[in-house]
């Protein structure tokens, strides 16, 4: 969900691309950069002990809106961040007369571990207060230090936060929920509520613990996974495009992967094209969509290994009771 700011922000689109990459001053092979996936892969580049990568960035800004709007001292910033290392690098881009902005940003190898995010921010003075965020890109780029092929990450992001008093106001209506799955962004995100169930987040974080703790961890993790698969399927099914003949077309990114994984269980025996057509028909026209929920629940449960985790939990409890007797 997009935040709401108590001051004027940009209505027009803010977009950017990585136009070239160099590693220690040498051009990175084009096979390591994907504009479609918006990913740069820095593993196996030919330099095992590289020190820094430099990304040349070009942004498109709504210049007319910026020129006529109530903003002063507008600046365009490229920002590289990585949660694993808490690293953050910022570079100013030069604004051009045609509304674009260009520049470069350096990613030091020593400051990053796995996967960094490259974002674009537009800041300006508003009502006499400098440096306010007035716009940002909808789609980030990713710089992967562990992959040789530039593909978008398929994992789900996990964010631990306090729903009641945390930094995300939109989560406050769900303050009693132990977790929420959010699928409107570029990657699905599971928000874990740190205050709804005391000690739950700590149990999920741990690796060992008592048999009862391991049971709670495994069963809870599988339930979260089932909720995530279900939410992702519904989002992917709602994002189907159509070609000129009205035939449903597979979406891109993680939505593609989710549909390909789940459709054989949701509609067994169907070819992919036929399955896409059927779910699109059922969803848009209403008939048979409710009947499809059983198949979606089953497919999500298989992906989350619900039966396996419950079987293990029951056997563990049974062994514990037998040992007491």
XYZ file of C-alpha atoms in Angstrom:
325
model
C 0.000 0.000 0.000
C 1.237 3.480 -0.854
C 1.724 5.958 1.977
C -0.215 9.224 2.085
C 1.774 12.415 2.634
C 0.396 15.582 4.277
C 1.878 17.775 1.530
C 1.777 17.959 -2.304
C 3.504 15.069 -4.102
C 4.042 14.191 -7.741
C 1.133 12.795 -9.732
C 3.197 11.920 -12.823
C 5.220 8.768 -13.221
C 8.797 8.505 -11.999
C 10.693 5.777 -13.855
C 14.315 4.778 -14.257
C 16.585 2.159 -15.798
C 20.134 0.922 -15.393
C 21.750 1.650 -18.767
C 25.177 0.121 -18.112
C 27.237 -1.550 -15.383
C 30.972 -1.786 -14.810
C 32.931 -3.840 -12.285
C 36.249 -2.323 -11.171
C 36.150 -0.134 -14.260
C 35.503 -3.001 -16.714
C 32.136 -3.319 -18.538
C 29.871 -6.048 -17.170
C 28.797 -8.571 -19.860
C 25.298 -7.822 -21.126
C 24.141 -11.336 -20.121
C 24.408 -10.234 -16.476
C 21.946 -7.344 -16.884
C 18.241 -7.831 -17.573
C 16.093 -4.792 -18.317
C 12.969 -6.987 -18.415
C 13.622 -8.486 -14.976
C 15.249 -5.262 -13.706
C 18.114 -7.251 -12.189
C 21.919 -7.039 -12.275
C 23.731 -10.320 -11.466
C 27.279 -9.867 -10.153
C 28.267 -13.479 -9.474
C 30.708 -15.204 -11.878
C 31.433 -11.993 -13.764
C 35.014 -13.023 -14.503
C 36.427 -11.175 -11.480
C 36.260 -13.272 -8.312
C 37.688 -10.534 -6.055
C 36.071 -7.383 -7.354
C 35.865 -4.280 -5.145
C 33.075 -2.121 -6.530
C 30.367 -2.069 -9.177
C 29.238 1.160 -10.810
C 25.701 1.448 -12.186
C 24.848 4.127 -14.744
C 21.267 5.251 -14.205
C 18.838 7.222 -16.380
C 15.534 8.459 -14.958
C 12.423 9.960 -16.561
C 10.674 12.631 -14.483
C 7.441 14.609 -14.999
C 9.385 17.794 -15.806
C 6.370 20.007 -16.583
C 4.759 19.119 -13.255
C 8.016 19.727 -11.395
C 8.475 23.068 -13.137
C 4.963 24.349 -12.435
C 4.418 22.742 -9.015
C 4.930 24.079 -5.486
C 8.351 22.466 -4.990
C 11.762 24.072 -4.545
C 15.300 22.714 -4.870
C 14.178 19.493 -6.530
C 16.771 16.691 -6.422
C 16.730 13.227 -7.938
C 18.487 10.518 -5.903
C 19.533 6.972 -6.701
C 19.630 4.878 -3.527
C 21.160 1.415 -3.021
C 20.142 -0.420 0.168
C 20.471 -3.922 1.587
C 18.650 -5.118 4.696
C 21.130 -7.938 5.404
C 23.970 -5.467 6.018
C 21.975 -2.286 6.730
C 24.024 -0.626 3.957
C 22.780 2.514 2.249
C 24.434 4.484 -0.569
C 22.952 7.608 -2.147
C 23.953 9.442 -5.333
C 22.594 12.661 -6.860
C 21.542 12.424 -10.505
C 21.970 15.371 -12.860
C 18.689 16.786 -14.114
C 18.540 17.379 -17.867
C 16.398 19.889 -19.825
C 14.279 17.127 -21.381
C 12.989 15.953 -17.996
C 15.425 13.093 -17.560
C 18.097 12.680 -14.912
C 21.351 10.797 -15.320
C 24.240 9.741 -13.147
C 26.010 6.808 -11.545
C 26.002 5.091 -8.197
C 28.710 2.840 -6.765
C 28.077 -0.410 -4.915
C 31.082 -1.344 -2.699
C 31.554 -5.110 -2.455
C 32.596 -4.902 1.198
C 29.293 -3.269 2.188
C 26.992 -5.877 0.657
C 26.295 -9.541 1.207
C 23.521 -10.990 -0.983
C 20.984 -8.794 -2.744
C 20.741 -5.006 -2.853
C 17.833 -2.831 -3.954
C 18.273 0.179 -6.246
C 15.519 2.777 -5.900
C 14.874 6.257 -7.254
C 13.640 9.098 -5.037
C 12.629 12.671 -5.839
C 13.045 15.103 -2.938
C 12.285 18.807 -2.750
C 11.494 21.656 -0.438
C 7.797 21.929 0.458
C 6.306 24.801 2.461
C 9.772 25.910 3.504
C 10.840 22.447 4.705
C 13.725 21.042 2.607
C 14.397 17.440 1.650
C 10.841 16.105 1.632
C 10.033 13.015 -0.431
C 7.708 14.078 -3.242
C 8.010 11.119 -5.622
C 9.568 7.708 -6.154
C 9.750 4.963 -8.738
C 7.121 2.228 -8.641
C 9.578 -0.474 -9.748
C 12.996 -0.989 -8.197
C 16.053 -2.710 -9.640
C 17.884 -5.475 -7.800
C 21.629 -6.131 -7.677
C 22.297 -9.785 -6.841
C 25.764 -10.703 -5.582
C 25.077 -14.443 -5.410
C 23.448 -15.094 -8.794
C 25.106 -15.337 -12.218
C 21.775 -15.072 -14.060
C 19.747 -11.844 -13.730
C 16.384 -13.190 -12.603
C 14.029 -11.585 -10.129
C 14.007 -13.159 -6.701
C 11.109 -15.538 -6.111
C 11.274 -15.590 -2.316
C 8.736 -13.923 -0.060
C 9.963 -11.030 2.033
C 9.385 -11.304 5.793
C 8.948 -8.087 7.780
C 8.663 -8.119 11.569
C 6.776 -5.106 12.866
C 4.370 -3.940 15.549
C 0.927 -3.647 13.957
C -0.386 -1.518 16.818
C 2.304 1.174 17.184
C 4.757 0.403 14.379
C 5.790 2.475 11.349
C 2.995 1.166 9.068
C -0.312 2.894 9.893
C -2.242 0.738 7.416
C -1.530 -2.325 9.606
C -3.184 -0.890 12.720
C -6.709 -2.170 11.866
C -5.149 -5.675 11.920
C -3.484 -5.247 15.336
C -4.875 -8.572 16.621
C -3.703 -10.609 13.612
C -0.459 -12.594 14.074
C 0.471 -11.995 10.424
C -0.761 -10.375 7.214
C 0.150 -11.267 3.613
C 0.484 -8.266 1.271
C 0.715 -8.987 -2.478
C 0.162 -5.645 -4.199
C 3.882 -4.830 -4.444
C 6.666 -6.058 -6.656
C 7.329 -8.984 -4.317
C 4.921 -10.612 -1.842
C 5.515 -9.612 1.765
C 4.503 -11.359 4.981
C 4.195 -8.918 7.877
C 4.699 -10.660 11.236
C 3.022 -8.899 14.151
C 5.509 -8.688 17.025
C 2.828 -7.928 19.631
C -0.246 -10.042 18.761
C 1.051 -13.358 20.165
C 3.744 -12.970 22.811
C 6.865 -14.962 21.986
C 5.669 -16.169 18.561
C 8.214 -14.195 16.530
C 11.040 -15.382 18.786
C 9.966 -19.012 18.298
C 9.813 -18.550 14.513
C 13.304 -17.021 14.535
C 14.928 -19.806 16.553
C 16.520 -22.936 15.111
C 16.459 -25.386 18.018
C 14.364 -25.358 21.157
C 12.163 -27.909 22.886
C 9.954 -30.367 20.951
C 6.905 -28.201 21.664
C 8.684 -25.095 20.324
C 9.677 -26.963 17.175
C 6.078 -28.073 16.655
C 4.788 -24.519 17.042
C 7.445 -23.252 14.625
C 6.785 -25.844 11.925
C 2.983 -25.691 12.075
C 2.917 -21.875 12.185
C 5.392 -21.580 9.312
C 3.307 -23.932 7.165
C 0.118 -22.018 7.969
C 1.799 -18.735 7.009
C 3.008 -20.361 3.797
C -0.495 -21.609 2.957
C -1.944 -18.134 3.526
C 0.796 -16.648 1.341
C 0.252 -19.119 -1.530
C -3.511 -18.506 -1.402
C -3.124 -14.715 -1.450
C -0.527 -14.877 -4.235
C -2.749 -17.074 -6.394
C -5.714 -14.710 -6.088
C -3.509 -11.722 -6.945
C -1.946 -13.516 -9.924
C -5.357 -14.615 -11.224
C -6.586 -11.019 -11.020
C -3.588 -9.764 -13.044
C -4.156 -11.768 -16.230
C -3.812 -9.716 -19.411
C -5.426 -10.601 -22.720
C -4.061 -10.666 -26.254
C -5.833 -9.266 -29.335
C -8.063 -12.343 -29.542
C -9.168 -12.053 -25.922
C -7.070 -15.035 -24.830
C -5.710 -14.717 -21.285
C -1.941 -14.172 -21.137
C 0.295 -15.315 -18.274
C 1.487 -12.408 -16.088
C 5.182 -11.813 -15.474
C 7.455 -12.154 -12.441
C 6.382 -14.068 -9.356
C 2.759 -14.187 -10.541
C 3.863 -16.353 -13.469
C 5.705 -18.748 -11.134
C 2.739 -19.013 -8.739
C 0.206 -19.826 -11.463
C 2.469 -22.400 -13.087
C 3.051 -24.093 -9.720
C -0.571 -24.137 -8.531
C -2.752 -24.528 -11.639
C -2.051 -28.280 -12.069
C -3.600 -28.826 -8.600
C -6.340 -26.194 -8.891
C -7.546 -27.497 -12.277
C -5.987 -30.954 -12.698
C -5.752 -32.377 -16.192
C -5.982 -29.005 -17.965
C -3.372 -27.638 -20.324
C -1.916 -24.334 -19.116
C -3.717 -22.267 -21.768
C -7.052 -23.937 -21.006
C -6.556 -23.511 -17.263
C -5.800 -19.793 -17.666
C -8.912 -19.339 -19.805
C -11.092 -21.154 -17.261
C -9.937 -19.242 -14.195
C -10.289 -15.963 -16.085
C -13.819 -16.907 -17.152
C -14.805 -17.980 -13.659
C -13.341 -14.908 -11.985
C -14.664 -12.269 -14.396
C -18.103 -13.790 -15.032
C -18.702 -15.056 -11.515
C -19.910 -18.582 -12.236
C -17.938 -21.394 -10.620
C -15.429 -19.117 -8.870
C -16.573 -20.106 -5.371
C -16.324 -23.801 -6.295
C -12.719 -23.187 -7.347
C -11.711 -22.171 -3.806
C -11.460 -25.798 -2.679
C -8.855 -26.475 -5.360
C -6.969 -23.295 -4.470
C -6.920 -24.262 -0.796
C -5.688 -27.753 -1.682
C -2.956 -26.429 -3.993
C -1.771 -23.909 -1.401
C -1.718 -26.608 1.267
C 0.423 -28.849 -0.927
C 2.920 -26.043 -1.560
C 3.046 -25.306 2.189
C 3.389 -29.031 3.083
C 0.574 -28.752 5.618
C -0.075 -32.514 5.796
C 3.611 -33.337 6.265
C 4.082 -30.767 9.027
C 0.906 -31.831 10.854
C 1.891 -35.502 10.617
C 5.262 -34.714 12.154
C 3.607 -32.625 14.888
C 1.133 -35.384 15.807
C 3.893 -38.007 15.941
C 6.050 -35.764 18.129
C 3.194 -35.193 20.581
C 2.402 -38.909 20.607
C 6.010 -39.835 21.379
C 6.146 -37.248 24.152
C 2.978 -38.624 25.765
C 4.244 -42.226 25.505
C 7.526 -41.285 27.182
C 5.607 -39.703 30.071
C 3.466 -42.822 30.487
